């Protein structure tokens, strides 16, 4: 198997695993439909926006939960935003944690919220790492003169 | 280069129109004003619209949207008719002014009320959907927004031109029904990831999938009547 074919196979396997393991859902593949010659880095660009957004929001949630008197509405607002952007990018696991997180905000359950904060932070970190790996693999294929296989 | 599909179909419809008095903006690209406070969502909706051959202006709040439309805080229009907007698509949940409040302000303005408004929301709340549609929203899209949602909206925008802008409200929805065989299902039930979807024939995955053919018109009613059927389930 030549280098390009090998890289392409690895890419397909890795990409499939992201869907199979629920890191990303169909919306992530929908985003790929929006990428073309006029916007060749669209997915990477959206992902970068998402990473920035998520990090800010997670930090804000952490700060809000550290307060002696927690403003659960404020926490919920941040979680709601993260849920929205994770949904738009297809970040399924992050989104699902946000859904649970909101219930704890509604219940004003600080411990539950802290657990969710840890979970969402973990899922986000995993996803960022996975996506960066995926994007790196795409670059390797392109650098080797191949084309990135479609979903 | 963007995809040719959207442009080709728009040109075809324009070519078929005879004897209609079209203002310049009707034969040019559809100009959409997108309103969303989320960076990620703004980028996605902007791209969805651009790839569907629409000209896009994206703003991050209802206030900025009204400024762009020339409706300043004194509720008067500044005689600003340069950049005509053909459609407004707005998020529902936004700090400051919600999408619903923006909808009301637009529909209350004699200068702007004719502009169709589509609301987007990550939450599939029937009461919310009903209220928006009843108060003048053209359509309600449950996020995440897909290419098929944008295509559908654009299709009936251009069809609206064919009807000489007469297909308002219920009539427009009926017009959409009869063309449903060629377009994707209405978006109020598109979100297959929505946890709140009850099981009913209208929500089965085969109908929701945009690649599956639509059921015959008799089983697809306008969003409002479908919602009423769902509520009584």
mmCIF file of C-alpha atoms in Angstrom:
data_model
loop_
_atom_site.group_PDB
_atom_site.id
_atom_site.type_symbol
_atom_site.label_atom_id
_atom_site.label_comp_id
_atom_site.label_asym_id
_atom_site.label_seq_id
_atom_site.Cartn_x
_atom_site.Cartn_y
_atom_site.Cartn_z
ATOM 1 C CA UNK A 1 0.000 0.000 0.000
ATOM 2 C CA UNK A 2 1.476 3.362 -0.941
ATOM 3 C CA UNK A 3 1.831 6.178 1.549
ATOM 4 C CA UNK A 4 -1.290 8.078 0.465
ATOM 5 C CA UNK A 5 -3.516 4.994 0.586
ATOM 6 C CA UNK A 6 -2.175 4.120 4.001
ATOM 7 C CA UNK A 7 -2.806 7.619 5.309
ATOM 8 C CA UNK A 8 -6.269 7.633 3.790
ATOM 9 C CA UNK A 9 -7.134 4.318 5.410
ATOM 10 C CA UNK A 10 -5.920 5.541 8.793
ATOM 11 C CA UNK A 11 -7.971 8.683 8.333
ATOM 12 C CA UNK A 12 -11.127 6.755 7.486
ATOM 13 C CA UNK A 13 -10.643 4.434 10.453
ATOM 14 C CA UNK A 14 -10.037 7.311 12.832
ATOM 15 C CA UNK A 15 -12.900 9.376 11.479
ATOM 16 C CA UNK A 16 -15.275 6.410 11.753
ATOM 17 C CA UNK A 17 -14.238 5.872 15.342
ATOM 18 C CA UNK A 18 -15.159 9.451 16.226
ATOM 19 C CA UNK A 19 -18.706 8.856 15.016
ATOM 20 C CA UNK A 20 -18.913 5.378 16.489
ATOM 21 C CA UNK A 21 -17.717 6.530 19.891
ATOM 22 C CA UNK A 22 -20.123 9.438 19.857
ATOM 23 C CA UNK A 23 -17.574 12.231 19.886
ATOM 24 C CA UNK A 24 -19.254 13.721 16.859
ATOM 25 C CA UNK A 25 -22.619 13.227 15.219
ATOM 26 C CA UNK A 26 -24.223 13.856 11.849
ATOM 27 C CA UNK A 27 -23.990 17.611 12.222
ATOM 28 C CA UNK A 28 -20.206 17.306 12.000
ATOM 29 C CA UNK A 29 -20.535 15.652 8.620
ATOM 30 C CA UNK A 30 -23.085 18.312 7.615
ATOM 31 C CA UNK A 31 -20.360 20.893 8.166
ATOM 32 C CA UNK A 32 -18.167 19.087 5.677
ATOM 33 C CA UNK A 33 -20.796 19.684 3.017
ATOM 34 C CA UNK A 34 -20.169 23.379 3.484
ATOM 35 C CA UNK A 35 -16.483 23.093 2.702
ATOM 36 C CA UNK A 36 -15.333 23.569 -0.866
ATOM 37 C CA UNK A 37 -12.720 25.373 -2.953
ATOM 38 C CA UNK A 38 -14.140 28.755 -1.974
ATOM 39 C CA UNK A 39 -13.916 27.861 1.725
ATOM 40 C CA UNK A 40 -11.386 25.014 1.954
ATOM 41 C CA UNK A 41 -10.721 25.357 5.686
ATOM 42 C CA UNK A 42 -14.268 25.880 6.820
ATOM 43 C CA UNK A 43 -14.434 22.934 9.210
ATOM 44 C CA UNK A 44 -11.120 23.796 10.854
ATOM 45 C CA UNK A 45 -12.222 27.416 11.177
ATOM 46 C CA UNK A 46 -15.526 26.527 12.811
ATOM 47 C CA UNK A 47 -13.764 24.072 15.103
ATOM 48 C CA UNK A 48 -11.313 26.802 16.158
ATOM 49 C CA UNK A 49 -14.166 29.155 16.937
ATOM 50 C CA UNK A 50 -15.775 26.393 18.937
ATOM 51 C CA UNK A 51 -12.576 25.693 20.906
ATOM 52 C CA UNK A 52 -12.218 29.383 21.826
ATOM 53 C CA UNK A 53 -15.874 29.650 22.718
ATOM 54 C CA UNK A 54 -15.901 26.460 24.782
ATOM 55 C CA UNK A 55 -12.801 27.377 26.749
ATOM 56 C CA UNK A 56 -14.199 30.786 27.632
ATOM 57 C CA UNK A 57 -17.522 29.287 28.651
ATOM 58 C CA UNK A 58 -15.993 26.512 30.758
ATOM 59 C CA UNK A 59 -13.826 29.056 32.558
ATOM 60 C CA UNK A 60 -16.857 31.241 33.171
ATOM 61 C CA UNK A 61 -18.799 28.281 34.554
ATOM 62 C CA UNK A 62 -15.909 27.423 36.867
ATOM 63 C CA UNK A 63 -15.695 30.989 38.155
ATOM 64 C CA UNK A 64 -19.419 31.169 38.726
ATOM 65 C CA UNK A 65 -19.444 27.876 40.623
ATOM 66 C CA UNK A 66 -16.553 29.027 42.835
ATOM 67 C CA UNK A 67 -18.578 31.928 44.208
ATOM 68 C CA UNK A 68 -19.733 31.621 47.828
ATOM 69 C CA UNK A 69 -23.246 32.262 46.579
ATOM 70 C CA UNK A 70 -23.615 30.552 43.231
ATOM 71 C CA UNK A 71 -25.699 32.302 40.599
ATOM 72 C CA UNK A 72 -27.191 29.194 38.965
ATOM 73 C CA UNK A 73 -28.944 31.231 36.309
ATOM 74 C CA UNK A 74 -25.596 32.579 35.225
ATOM 75 C CA UNK A 75 -24.069 29.090 35.155
ATOM 76 C CA UNK A 76 -27.079 27.830 33.196
ATOM 77 C CA UNK A 77 -26.675 30.633 30.702
ATOM 78 C CA UNK A 78 -23.085 29.593 29.999
ATOM 79 C CA UNK A 79 -24.083 25.926 29.755
ATOM 80 C CA UNK A 80 -26.911 26.820 27.398
ATOM 81 C CA UNK A 81 -24.458 28.614 25.131
ATOM 82 C CA UNK A 82 -22.035 25.718 25.178
ATOM 83 C CA UNK A 83 -24.868 23.324 24.428
ATOM 84 C CA UNK A 84 -25.805 25.465 21.449
ATOM 85 C CA UNK A 85 -22.390 25.718 19.927
ATOM 86 C CA UNK A 86 -21.548 22.068 20.571
ATOM 87 C CA UNK A 87 -24.788 21.135 18.852
ATOM 88 C CA UNK A 88 -23.953 23.322 15.861
ATOM 89 C CA UNK A 89 -20.585 21.705 15.388
ATOM 90 C CA UNK A 90 -21.807 18.172 16.076
ATOM 91 C CA UNK A 91 -19.923 17.721 19.352
ATOM 92 C CA UNK A 92 -22.311 15.094 20.678
ATOM 93 C CA UNK A 93 -20.694 14.070 23.955
ATOM 94 C CA UNK A 94 -20.096 17.643 25.016
ATOM 95 C CA UNK A 95 -23.668 18.486 24.161
ATOM 96 C CA UNK A 96 -25.035 15.567 26.167
ATOM 97 C CA UNK A 97 -23.107 16.581 29.262
ATOM 98 C CA UNK A 98 -24.521 20.091 28.845
ATOM 99 C CA UNK A 99 -28.036 18.687 28.841
ATOM 100 C CA UNK A 100 -27.417 16.939 32.174
ATOM 101 C CA UNK A 101 -25.610 20.012 33.458
ATOM 102 C CA UNK A 102 -28.663 22.196 32.846
ATOM 103 C CA UNK A 103 -30.821 19.897 34.975
ATOM 104 C CA UNK A 104 -28.441 20.377 37.892
ATOM 105 C CA UNK A 105 -28.520 24.134 37.352
ATOM 106 C CA UNK A 106 -32.316 24.057 37.432
ATOM 107 C CA UNK A 107 -32.180 22.054 40.640
ATOM 108 C CA UNK A 108 -29.569 24.484 42.020
ATOM 109 C CA UNK A 109 -27.460 21.463 42.888
ATOM 110 C CA UNK A 110 -23.912 22.729 43.310
ATOM 111 C CA UNK A 111 -22.303 19.322 43.658
ATOM 112 C CA UNK A 112 -24.069 18.007 40.603
ATOM 113 C CA UNK A 113 -22.942 21.085 38.730
ATOM 114 C CA UNK A 114 -19.341 20.630 39.831
ATOM 115 C CA UNK A 115 -19.413 17.027 38.614
ATOM 116 C CA UNK A 116 -20.819 18.126 35.276
ATOM 117 C CA UNK A 117 -18.242 20.850 35.014
ATOM 118 C CA UNK A 118 -15.516 18.252 35.399
ATOM 119 C CA UNK A 119 -17.202 16.009 32.893
ATOM 120 C CA UNK A 120 -17.754 18.708 30.317
ATOM 121 C CA UNK A 121 -14.184 19.857 30.683
ATOM 122 C CA UNK A 122 -12.980 16.282 30.193
ATOM 123 C CA UNK A 123 -15.176 15.677 27.163
ATOM 124 C CA UNK A 124 -14.156 18.970 25.635
ATOM 125 C CA UNK A 125 -10.451 18.214 26.110
ATOM 126 C CA UNK A 126 -10.854 14.762 24.564
ATOM 127 C CA UNK A 127 -12.777 16.157 21.615
ATOM 128 C CA UNK A 128 -10.285 18.928 20.967
ATOM 129 C CA UNK A 129 -7.473 16.407 20.959
ATOM 130 C CA UNK A 130 -9.346 14.049 18.641
ATOM 131 C CA UNK A 131 -10.262 16.777 16.198
ATOM 132 C CA UNK A 132 -6.750 18.144 16.145
ATOM 133 C CA UNK A 133 -5.533 14.651 15.327
ATOM 134 C CA UNK A 134 -8.144 14.377 12.574
ATOM 135 C CA UNK A 135 -7.148 17.704 11.058
ATOM 136 C CA UNK A 136 -3.483 16.751 11.249
ATOM 137 C CA UNK A 137 -4.220 13.534 9.374
ATOM 138 C CA UNK A 138 -5.978 15.547 6.677
ATOM 139 C CA UNK A 139 -2.949 17.769 6.321
ATOM 140 C CA UNK A 140 -0.672 14.739 6.047
ATOM 141 C CA UNK A 141 -2.773 13.286 3.244
ATOM 142 C CA UNK A 142 -2.765 16.589 1.375
ATOM 143 C CA UNK A 143 0.982 17.011 1.906
ATOM 144 C CA UNK A 144 1.543 13.543 0.477
ATOM 145 C CA UNK A 145 -0.338 14.603 -2.634
ATOM 146 C CA UNK A 146 -3.564 12.748 -1.898
ATOM 147 C CA UNK A 147 -7.107 13.895 -1.351
ATOM 148 C CA UNK A 148 -9.062 13.599 1.873
ATOM 149 C CA UNK A 149 -11.708 10.846 1.634
ATOM 150 C CA UNK A 150 -15.272 12.083 2.031
ATOM 151 C CA UNK A 151 -17.509 10.689 4.783
ATOM 152 C CA UNK B 1 -16.680 28.973 -6.660
ATOM 153 C CA UNK B 2 -19.792 28.072 -4.784
ATOM 154 C CA UNK B 3 -22.127 25.257 -5.710
ATOM 155 C CA UNK B 4 -24.085 25.928 -8.853
ATOM 156 C CA UNK B 5 -27.336 24.324 -7.778
ATOM 157 C CA UNK B 6 -28.737 27.279 -5.875
ATOM 158 C CA UNK B 7 -27.802 29.778 -8.538
ATOM 159 C CA UNK B 8 -29.089 27.604 -11.382
ATOM 160 C CA UNK B 9 -32.491 27.088 -9.812
ATOM 161 C CA UNK B 10 -32.868 30.756 -8.936
ATOM 162 C CA UNK B 11 -32.032 31.799 -12.507
ATOM 163 C CA UNK B 12 -34.491 29.234 -13.870
ATOM 164 C CA UNK B 13 -37.296 30.596 -11.745
ATOM 165 C CA UNK B 14 -36.439 34.150 -12.769
ATOM 166 C CA UNK B 15 -36.515 33.135 -16.434
ATOM 167 C CA UNK B 16 -39.973 31.653 -16.049
ATOM 168 C CA UNK B 17 -41.458 34.835 -14.647
ATOM 169 C CA UNK B 18 -43.288 36.839 -17.267
ATOM 170 C CA UNK B 19 -45.172 40.022 -16.770
ATOM 171 C CA UNK B 20 -44.286 40.358 -13.118
ATOM 172 C CA UNK B 21 -43.097 43.726 -12.033
ATOM 173 C CA UNK B 22 -39.960 42.676 -10.222
ATOM 174 C CA UNK B 23 -37.865 45.116 -8.259
ATOM 175 C CA UNK B 24 -34.116 44.764 -8.878
ATOM 176 C CA UNK B 25 -33.499 42.789 -5.682
ATOM 177 C CA UNK B 26 -35.808 39.995 -6.845
ATOM 178 C CA UNK B 27 -33.658 39.155 -9.812
ATOM 179 C CA UNK B 28 -30.394 39.528 -7.944
ATOM 180 C CA UNK B 29 -29.145 37.345 -5.135
ATOM 181 C CA UNK B 30 -31.422 36.893 -2.156
ATOM 182 C CA UNK B 31 -30.108 39.102 0.651
ATOM 183 C CA UNK B 32 -30.447 37.544 4.076
ATOM 184 C CA UNK B 33 -29.897 39.241 7.397
ATOM 185 C CA UNK B 34 -28.768 36.626 9.927
ATOM 186 C CA UNK B 35 -28.997 37.410 13.637
ATOM 187 C CA UNK B 36 -27.287 35.216 16.237
ATOM 188 C CA UNK B 37 -25.247 35.992 19.329
ATOM 189 C CA UNK B 38 -23.113 32.845 18.989
ATOM 190 C CA UNK B 39 -19.858 33.105 17.004
ATOM 191 C CA UNK B 40 -20.026 29.469 15.987
ATOM 192 C CA UNK B 41 -23.648 29.644 14.855
ATOM 193 C CA UNK B 42 -23.078 32.875 12.968
ATOM 194 C CA UNK B 43 -20.228 31.321 11.047
ATOM 195 C CA UNK B 44 -22.278 28.248 10.214
ATOM 196 C CA UNK B 45 -25.398 30.110 9.142
ATOM 197 C CA UNK B 46 -23.336 32.527 7.095
ATOM 198 C CA UNK B 47 -21.721 29.648 5.251
ATOM 199 C CA UNK B 48 -25.014 27.791 4.807
ATOM 200 C CA UNK B 49 -26.520 30.864 3.203
ATOM 201 C CA UNK B 50 -23.498 31.728 1.071
ATOM 202 C CA UNK B 51 -23.271 28.219 -0.309
ATOM 203 C CA UNK B 52 -26.976 28.506 -1.130
ATOM 204 C CA UNK B 53 -26.151 31.562 -3.231
ATOM 205 C CA UNK B 54 -27.509 34.142 -0.837
ATOM 206 C CA UNK B 55 -25.877 37.401 0.036
ATOM 207 C CA UNK B 56 -25.463 37.437 3.817
ATOM 208 C CA UNK B 57 -25.175 40.098 6.465
ATOM 209 C CA UNK B 58 -24.605 38.556 9.898
ATOM 210 C CA UNK B 59 -25.083 40.531 13.103
ATOM 211 C CA UNK B 60 -24.819 39.516 16.729
ATOM 212 C CA UNK B 61 -27.917 41.101 18.254
ATOM 213 C CA UNK B 62 -31.472 42.230 17.651
ATOM 214 C CA UNK B 63 -30.418 45.802 18.271
ATOM 215 C CA UNK B 64 -27.782 45.654 15.554
ATOM 216 C CA UNK B 65 -30.287 44.002 13.249
ATOM 217 C CA UNK B 66 -32.719 46.879 13.718
ATOM 218 C CA UNK B 67 -29.915 49.380 13.162
ATOM 219 C CA UNK B 68 -29.022 47.636 9.940
ATOM 220 C CA UNK B 69 -32.646 47.672 8.836
ATOM 221 C CA UNK B 70 -32.764 51.391 9.436
ATOM 222 C CA UNK B 71 -35.163 51.112 12.336
ATOM 223 C CA UNK B 72 -33.492 53.084 15.059
ATOM 224 C CA UNK B 73 -34.580 53.380 18.662
ATOM 225 C CA UNK B 74 -37.103 56.056 17.865
ATOM 226 C CA UNK B 75 -38.983 53.461 15.826
ATOM 227 C CA UNK B 76 -38.688 55.422 12.616
ATOM 228 C CA UNK B 77 -37.049 54.341 9.414
ATOM 229 C CA UNK B 78 -34.131 56.481 8.349
ATOM 230 C CA UNK B 79 -35.040 56.457 4.675
ATOM 231 C CA UNK B 80 -32.210 53.976 4.318
ATOM 232 C CA UNK B 81 -33.140 51.819 1.366
ATOM 233 C CA UNK B 82 -29.740 50.925 0.040
ATOM 234 C CA UNK B 83 -29.300 47.354 1.174
ATOM 235 C CA UNK B 84 -32.681 45.702 0.730
ATOM 236 C CA UNK B 85 -33.178 42.649 2.884
ATOM 237 C CA UNK B 86 -35.234 39.774 1.489
ATOM 238 C CA UNK B 87 -35.251 37.557 4.564
ATOM 239 C CA UNK B 88 -34.360 37.784 8.218
ATOM 240 C CA UNK B 89 -33.232 34.647 10.012
ATOM 241 C CA UNK B 90 -32.790 35.024 13.729
ATOM 242 C CA UNK B 91 -31.902 32.974 16.770
ATOM 243 C CA UNK B 92 -34.578 32.891 19.446
ATOM 244 C CA UNK B 93 -32.465 32.963 22.630
ATOM 245 C CA UNK B 94 -30.320 36.049 22.634
ATOM 246 C CA UNK B 95 -29.337 38.371 25.468
ATOM 247 C CA UNK B 96 -30.948 41.814 25.360
ATOM 248 C CA UNK B 97 -33.554 41.331 22.672
ATOM 249 C CA UNK B 98 -34.839 37.844 21.929
ATOM 250 C CA UNK B 99 -35.583 36.696 18.404
ATOM 251 C CA UNK B 100 -39.264 36.822 19.270
ATOM 252 C CA UNK B 101 -38.992 40.458 20.358
ATOM 253 C CA UNK B 102 -37.132 41.235 17.153
ATOM 254 C CA UNK B 103 -39.910 39.517 15.186
ATOM 255 C CA UNK B 104 -42.547 41.669 16.908
ATOM 256 C CA UNK B 105 -40.647 44.882 16.248
ATOM 257 C CA UNK B 106 -40.303 44.002 12.580
ATOM 258 C CA UNK B 107 -43.946 43.046 12.171
ATOM 259 C CA UNK B 108 -44.997 46.218 13.991
ATOM 260 C CA UNK B 109 -43.074 48.358 11.524
ATOM 261 C CA UNK B 110 -44.957 49.393 8.412
ATOM 262 C CA UNK B 111 -41.681 49.672 6.537
ATOM 263 C CA UNK B 112 -40.365 46.258 7.502
ATOM 264 C CA UNK B 113 -43.342 43.984 8.145
ATOM 265 C CA UNK B 114 -43.309 42.491 4.672
ATOM 266 C CA UNK B 115 -39.862 41.016 5.195
ATOM 267 C CA UNK B 116 -40.216 37.302 6.023
ATOM 268 C CA UNK B 117 -38.705 36.330 9.360
ATOM 269 C CA UNK B 118 -37.503 32.833 10.211
ATOM 270 C CA UNK B 119 -36.748 31.916 13.802
ATOM 271 C CA UNK B 120 -34.095 29.386 14.841
ATOM 272 C CA UNK B 121 -33.918 27.730 18.216
ATOM 273 C CA UNK B 122 -32.030 24.899 19.822
ATOM 274 C CA UNK B 123 -35.135 24.092 21.840
ATOM 275 C CA UNK B 124 -38.036 22.251 20.263
ATOM 276 C CA UNK B 125 -40.781 23.811 22.392
ATOM 277 C CA UNK B 126 -44.153 23.604 20.690
ATOM 278 C CA UNK B 127 -45.643 26.565 22.545
ATOM 279 C CA UNK B 128 -42.712 28.672 21.442
ATOM 280 C CA UNK B 129 -43.002 27.521 17.840
ATOM 281 C CA UNK B 130 -46.746 28.182 17.819
ATOM 282 C CA UNK B 131 -46.351 31.645 19.254
ATOM 283 C CA UNK B 132 -43.704 32.638 16.725
ATOM 284 C CA UNK B 133 -45.683 31.335 13.767
ATOM 285 C CA UNK B 134 -48.881 32.959 14.992
ATOM 286 C CA UNK B 135 -47.126 36.279 15.455
ATOM 287 C CA UNK B 136 -45.882 36.377 11.901
ATOM 288 C CA UNK B 137 -42.777 34.213 11.633
ATOM 289 C CA UNK B 138 -42.492 32.526 8.284
ATOM 290 C CA UNK B 139 -40.937 29.393 9.676
ATOM 291 C CA UNK B 140 -39.227 27.972 12.711
ATOM 292 C CA UNK B 141 -36.052 25.937 12.429
ATOM 293 C CA UNK B 142 -34.845 23.698 15.222
ATOM 294 C CA UNK B 143 -31.078 23.924 15.470
ATOM 295 C CA UNK B 144 -28.646 22.698 14.369
ATOM 296 C CA UNK B 145 -29.467 24.248 11.019
ATOM 297 C CA UNK B 146 -28.767 22.087 7.997
ATOM 298 C CA UNK B 147 -28.295 22.771 4.336
ATOM 299 C CA UNK B 148 -31.723 21.261 3.627
ATOM 300 C CA UNK B 149 -33.356 23.806 5.979
ATOM 301 C CA UNK B 150 -31.774 26.709 4.141
ATOM 302 C CA UNK B 151 -32.638 25.238 0.766
ATOM 303 C CA UNK B 152 -36.271 24.845 1.774
ATOM 304 C CA UNK B 153 -36.539 28.415 2.981
ATOM 305 C CA UNK B 154 -34.893 29.722 -0.146
ATOM 306 C CA UNK B 155 -37.191 27.630 -2.305
ATOM 307 C CA UNK B 156 -40.320 29.159 -0.923
ATOM 308 C CA UNK B 157 -38.807 32.629 -0.937
ATOM 309 C CA UNK B 158 -38.318 32.369 -4.666
ATOM 310 C CA UNK B 159 -41.702 30.678 -5.037
ATOM 311 C CA UNK B 160 -43.139 33.674 -3.211
ATOM 312 C CA UNK B 161 -41.850 35.808 -6.061
ATOM 313 C CA UNK B 162 -43.648 33.504 -8.516
ATOM 314 C CA UNK B 163 -46.930 34.020 -6.699
ATOM 315 C CA UNK B 164 -46.427 37.770 -6.957
ATOM 316 C CA UNK B 165 -45.915 37.979 -3.217
ATOM 317 C CA UNK B 166 -49.456 36.896 -2.629
ATOM 318 C CA UNK B 167 -48.772 33.626 -0.880
ATOM 319 C CA UNK B 168 -48.776 35.041 2.632
ATOM 320 C CA UNK B 169 -49.438 33.079 5.788
ATOM 321 C CA UNK B 170 -51.585 30.004 5.360
ATOM 322 C CA UNK B 171 -51.604 30.303 1.587
ATOM 323 C CA UNK B 172 -47.842 30.228 1.519
ATOM 324 C CA UNK B 173 -47.789 27.110 3.626
ATOM 325 C CA UNK B 174 -50.239 25.424 1.283
ATOM 326 C CA UNK B 175 -48.118 26.410 -1.670
ATOM 327 C CA UNK B 176 -45.202 24.793 0.083
ATOM 328 C CA UNK B 177 -47.207 21.617 0.694
ATOM 329 C CA UNK B 178 -47.879 21.024 -2.954
ATOM 330 C CA UNK B 179 -44.196 21.337 -3.711
ATOM 331 C CA UNK B 180 -43.132 19.227 -0.764
ATOM 332 C CA UNK B 181 -42.408 16.256 -2.962
ATOM 333 C CA UNK B 182 -39.348 18.043 -4.217
ATOM 334 C CA UNK B 183 -38.214 19.639 -0.996
ATOM 335 C CA UNK B 184 -37.152 18.411 2.375
ATOM 336 C CA UNK B 185 -39.621 18.053 5.253
ATOM 337 C CA UNK B 186 -40.523 21.167 7.267
ATOM 338 C CA UNK B 187 -37.956 21.899 9.868
ATOM 339 C CA UNK B 188 -40.072 21.986 12.998
ATOM 340 C CA UNK B 189 -39.718 18.248 13.141
ATOM 341 C CA UNK B 190 -36.345 17.966 11.471
ATOM 342 C CA UNK B 191 -34.261 17.636 14.587
ATOM 343 C CA UNK B 192 -33.823 13.902 14.905
ATOM 344 C CA UNK B 193 -31.689 14.427 17.977
ATOM 345 C CA UNK B 194 -34.455 16.187 19.853
ATOM 346 C CA UNK B 195 -35.167 14.225 23.021
ATOM 347 C CA UNK B 196 -38.717 15.422 23.213
ATOM 348 C CA UNK B 197 -40.019 13.969 19.956
ATOM 349 C CA UNK B 198 -42.960 11.696 20.643
ATOM 350 C CA UNK B 199 -43.337 8.716 18.382
ATOM 351 C CA UNK B 200 -45.896 9.334 15.705
ATOM 352 C CA UNK B 201 -46.082 8.668 11.977
ATOM 353 C CA UNK B 202 -45.038 12.204 11.182
ATOM 354 C CA UNK B 203 -41.880 11.926 13.169
ATOM 355 C CA UNK B 204 -40.600 8.598 11.953
ATOM 356 C CA UNK B 205 -37.013 8.776 10.772
ATOM 357 C CA UNK B 206 -37.819 7.860 7.203
ATOM 358 C CA UNK B 207 -39.824 11.035 6.821
ATOM 359 C CA UNK B 208 -37.313 13.134 8.686
ATOM 360 C CA UNK B 209 -34.373 12.037 6.591
ATOM 361 C CA UNK B 210 -33.781 14.602 3.907
ATOM 362 C CA UNK B 211 -32.642 11.922 1.513
ATOM 363 C CA UNK B 212 -35.915 10.035 1.719
ATOM 364 C CA UNK B 213 -38.772 11.086 -0.525
ATOM 365 C CA UNK B 214 -41.551 13.009 1.187
ATOM 366 C CA UNK B 215 -44.880 11.355 1.885
ATOM 367 C CA UNK B 216 -47.797 12.403 -0.276
ATOM 368 C CA UNK B 217 -49.171 15.885 0.516
ATOM 369 C CA UNK B 218 -52.175 14.514 2.337
ATOM 370 C CA UNK B 219 -50.025 13.412 5.262
ATOM 371 C CA UNK B 220 -48.009 16.612 5.390
ATOM 372 C CA UNK B 221 -49.949 19.551 6.696
ATOM 373 C CA UNK B 222 -48.781 23.070 7.355
ATOM 374 C CA UNK B 223 -46.576 23.399 10.437
ATOM 375 C CA UNK B 224 -49.392 24.915 12.501
ATOM 376 C CA UNK B 225 -51.883 22.147 11.865
ATOM 377 C CA UNK B 226 -49.230 19.503 12.316
ATOM 378 C CA UNK B 227 -48.363 20.988 15.661
ATOM 379 C CA UNK B 228 -52.006 20.904 16.652
ATOM 380 C CA UNK B 229 -52.167 17.247 15.705
ATOM 381 C CA UNK B 230 -49.078 16.561 17.759
ATOM 382 C CA UNK B 231 -50.415 18.370 20.822
ATOM 383 C CA UNK B 232 -53.520 16.227 20.781
ATOM 384 C CA UNK B 233 -51.490 12.972 20.501
#
